[in-house]
PDB file of C-alpha atoms in Angstrom:
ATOM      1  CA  UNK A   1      -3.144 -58.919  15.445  1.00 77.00           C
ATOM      2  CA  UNK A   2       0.428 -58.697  14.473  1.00 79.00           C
ATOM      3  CA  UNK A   3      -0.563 -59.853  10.412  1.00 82.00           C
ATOM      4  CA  UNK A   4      -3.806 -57.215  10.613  1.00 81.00           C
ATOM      5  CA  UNK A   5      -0.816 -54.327  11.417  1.00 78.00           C
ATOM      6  CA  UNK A   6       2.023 -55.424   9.087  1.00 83.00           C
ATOM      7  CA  UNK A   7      -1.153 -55.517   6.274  1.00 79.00           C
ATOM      8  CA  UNK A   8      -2.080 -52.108   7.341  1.00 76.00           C
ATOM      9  CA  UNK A   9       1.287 -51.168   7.309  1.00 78.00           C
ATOM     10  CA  UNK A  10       1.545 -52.364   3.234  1.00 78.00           C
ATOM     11  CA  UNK A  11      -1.811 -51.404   2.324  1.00 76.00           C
ATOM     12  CA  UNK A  12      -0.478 -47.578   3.151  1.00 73.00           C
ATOM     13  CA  UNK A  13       3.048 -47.759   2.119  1.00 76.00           C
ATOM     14  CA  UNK A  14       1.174 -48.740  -1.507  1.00 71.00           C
ATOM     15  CA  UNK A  15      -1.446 -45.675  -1.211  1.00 70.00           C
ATOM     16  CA  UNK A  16       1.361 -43.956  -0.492  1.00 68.00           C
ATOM     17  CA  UNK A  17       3.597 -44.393  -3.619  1.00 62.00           C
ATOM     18  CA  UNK A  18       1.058 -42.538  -6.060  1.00 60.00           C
ATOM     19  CA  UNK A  19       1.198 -39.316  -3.977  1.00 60.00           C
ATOM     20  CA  UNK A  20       4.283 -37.253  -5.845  1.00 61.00           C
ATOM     21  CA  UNK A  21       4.574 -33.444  -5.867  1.00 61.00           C
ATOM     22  CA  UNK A  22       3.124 -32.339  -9.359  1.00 64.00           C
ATOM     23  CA  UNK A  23       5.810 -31.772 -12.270  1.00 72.00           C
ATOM     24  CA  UNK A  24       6.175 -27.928 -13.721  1.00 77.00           C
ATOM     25  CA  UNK A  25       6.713 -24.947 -12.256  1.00 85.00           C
ATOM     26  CA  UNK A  26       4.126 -23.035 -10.239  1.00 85.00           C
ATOM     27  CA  UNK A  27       1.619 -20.606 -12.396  1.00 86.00           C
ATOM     28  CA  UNK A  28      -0.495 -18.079 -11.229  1.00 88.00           C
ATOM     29  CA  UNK A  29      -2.616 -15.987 -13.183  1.00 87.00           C
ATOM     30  CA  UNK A  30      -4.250 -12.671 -12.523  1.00 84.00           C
ATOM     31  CA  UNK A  31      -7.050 -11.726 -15.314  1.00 84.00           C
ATOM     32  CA  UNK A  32      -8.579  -8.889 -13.108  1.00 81.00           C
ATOM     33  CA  UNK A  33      -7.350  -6.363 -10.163  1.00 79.00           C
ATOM     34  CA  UNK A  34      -8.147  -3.118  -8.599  1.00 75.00           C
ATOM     35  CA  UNK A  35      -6.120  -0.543  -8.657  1.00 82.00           C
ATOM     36  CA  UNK A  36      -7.374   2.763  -6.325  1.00 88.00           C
ATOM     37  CA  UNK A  37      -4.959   5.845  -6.324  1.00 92.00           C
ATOM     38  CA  UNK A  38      -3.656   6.598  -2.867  1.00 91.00           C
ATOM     39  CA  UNK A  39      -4.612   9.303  -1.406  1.00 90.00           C
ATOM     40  CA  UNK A  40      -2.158  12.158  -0.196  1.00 90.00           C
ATOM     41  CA  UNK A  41      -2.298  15.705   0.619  1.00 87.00           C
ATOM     42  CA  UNK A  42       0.184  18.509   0.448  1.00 88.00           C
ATOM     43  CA  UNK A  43      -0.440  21.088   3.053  1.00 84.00           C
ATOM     44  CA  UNK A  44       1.315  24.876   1.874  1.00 82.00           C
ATOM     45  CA  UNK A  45       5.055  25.163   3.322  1.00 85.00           C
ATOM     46  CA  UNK A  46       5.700  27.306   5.848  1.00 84.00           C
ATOM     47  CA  UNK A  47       8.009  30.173   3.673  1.00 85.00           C
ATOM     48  CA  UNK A  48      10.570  32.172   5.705  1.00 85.00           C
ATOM     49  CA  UNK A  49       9.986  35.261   4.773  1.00 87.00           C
ATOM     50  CA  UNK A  50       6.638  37.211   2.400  1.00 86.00           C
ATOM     51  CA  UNK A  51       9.174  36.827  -0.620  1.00 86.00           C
ATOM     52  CA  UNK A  52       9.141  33.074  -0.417  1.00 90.00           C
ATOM     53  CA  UNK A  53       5.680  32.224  -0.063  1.00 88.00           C
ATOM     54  CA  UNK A  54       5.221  32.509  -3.950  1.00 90.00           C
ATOM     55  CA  UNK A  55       7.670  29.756  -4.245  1.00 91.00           C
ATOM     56  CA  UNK A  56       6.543  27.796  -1.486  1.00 88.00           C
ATOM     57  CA  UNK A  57       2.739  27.024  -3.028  1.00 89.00           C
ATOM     58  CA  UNK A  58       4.556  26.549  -6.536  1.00 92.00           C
ATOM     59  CA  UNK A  59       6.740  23.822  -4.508  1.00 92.00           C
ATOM     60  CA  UNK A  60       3.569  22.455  -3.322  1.00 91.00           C
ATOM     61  CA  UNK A  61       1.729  22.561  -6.630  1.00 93.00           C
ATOM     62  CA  UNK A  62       4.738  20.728  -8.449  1.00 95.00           C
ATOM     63  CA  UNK A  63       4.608  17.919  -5.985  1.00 94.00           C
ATOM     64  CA  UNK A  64       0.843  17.656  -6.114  1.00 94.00           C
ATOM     65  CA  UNK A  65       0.893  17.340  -9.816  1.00 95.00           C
ATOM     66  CA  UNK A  66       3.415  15.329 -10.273  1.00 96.00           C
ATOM     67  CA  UNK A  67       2.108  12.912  -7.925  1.00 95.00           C
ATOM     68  CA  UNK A  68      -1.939  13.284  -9.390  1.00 94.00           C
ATOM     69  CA  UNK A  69      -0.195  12.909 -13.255  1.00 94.00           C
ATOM     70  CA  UNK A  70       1.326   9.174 -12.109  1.00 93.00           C
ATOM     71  CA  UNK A  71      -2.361   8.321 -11.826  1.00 91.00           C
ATOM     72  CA  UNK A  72      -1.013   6.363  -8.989  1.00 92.00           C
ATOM     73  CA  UNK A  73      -2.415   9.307  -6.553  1.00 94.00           C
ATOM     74  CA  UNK A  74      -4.985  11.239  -5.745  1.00 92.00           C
ATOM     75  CA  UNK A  75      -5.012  14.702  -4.459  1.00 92.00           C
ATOM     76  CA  UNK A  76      -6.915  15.484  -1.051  1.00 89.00           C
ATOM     77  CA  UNK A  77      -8.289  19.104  -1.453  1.00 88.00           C
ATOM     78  CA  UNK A  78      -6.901  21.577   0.655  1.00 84.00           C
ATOM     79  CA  UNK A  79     -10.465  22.228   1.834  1.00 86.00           C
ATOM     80  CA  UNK A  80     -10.505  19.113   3.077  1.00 84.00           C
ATOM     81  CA  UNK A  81      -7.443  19.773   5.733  1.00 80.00           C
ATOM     82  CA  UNK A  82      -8.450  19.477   9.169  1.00 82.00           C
ATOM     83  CA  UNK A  83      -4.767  21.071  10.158  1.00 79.00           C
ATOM     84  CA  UNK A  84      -2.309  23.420   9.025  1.00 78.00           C
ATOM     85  CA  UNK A  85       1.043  23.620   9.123  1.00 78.00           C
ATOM     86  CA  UNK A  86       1.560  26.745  11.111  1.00 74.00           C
ATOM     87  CA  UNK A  87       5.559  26.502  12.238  1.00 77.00           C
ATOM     88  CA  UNK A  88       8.308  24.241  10.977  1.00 76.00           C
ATOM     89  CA  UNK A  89       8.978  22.888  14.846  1.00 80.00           C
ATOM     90  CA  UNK A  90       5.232  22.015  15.267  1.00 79.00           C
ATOM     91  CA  UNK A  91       4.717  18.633  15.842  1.00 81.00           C
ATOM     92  CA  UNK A  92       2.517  16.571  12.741  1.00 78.00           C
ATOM     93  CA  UNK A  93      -0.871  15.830  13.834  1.00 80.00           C
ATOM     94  CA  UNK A  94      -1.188  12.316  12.337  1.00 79.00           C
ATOM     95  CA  UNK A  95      -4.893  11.688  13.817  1.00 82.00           C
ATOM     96  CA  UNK A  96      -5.850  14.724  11.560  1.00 79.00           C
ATOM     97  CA  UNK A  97      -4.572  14.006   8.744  1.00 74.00           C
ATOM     98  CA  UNK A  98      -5.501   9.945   9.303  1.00 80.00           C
ATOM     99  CA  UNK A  99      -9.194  11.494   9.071  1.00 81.00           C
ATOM    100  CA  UNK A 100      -9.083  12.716   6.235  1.00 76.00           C
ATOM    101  CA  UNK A 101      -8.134   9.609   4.661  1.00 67.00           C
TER     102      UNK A 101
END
């Protein structure tokens, strides 16, 4: 019994010497991906006062576009809003705006 385990014992440590981490570094390589814009949505900005509402939906249209030109984005209508922003304080109504995702 002893001789059957010490010629176990050298039958594995010589299976064993062949197994060696592989030479090289590491490659990896990606021929294809997909690449989907992410979606966002600018609701209008609550302006102070009448005067300021003009510059509040530019505000929103720069950001839009700039976002939509990255091609990295993509613009969720405004029709598509479930909620609006109706006062600065008001809390943001994730679950809405989740939905619309």
């Amino acid at each position: 019994m002893k001789s059957f385990l010490i010629g176990l014992l050298a039958a594995l440590t010589l299976l064993a010497g062949p197994v060696q981490a592989q030479d090289g570094p590491l490659r990896i390589e990606i021929t294809e991906g997909v690449i989907e814009p992410l979606p966002f949505a600018v609701p209008d900005f609550v302006p102070d006062s009448p005067a300021a509402a003009d510059h509040a939906a530019r505000i929103a249209r720069v950001v839009a576009a700039d976002l939509s030109g990255t091609g990295l984005f993509r613009e969720i209508p405004a029709s598509a809003h479930i909620s609006q922003v109706s006062d600065f304080g008001a809390p943001v109504q994730f679950a809405d705006w989740k939905a619309i995702n």
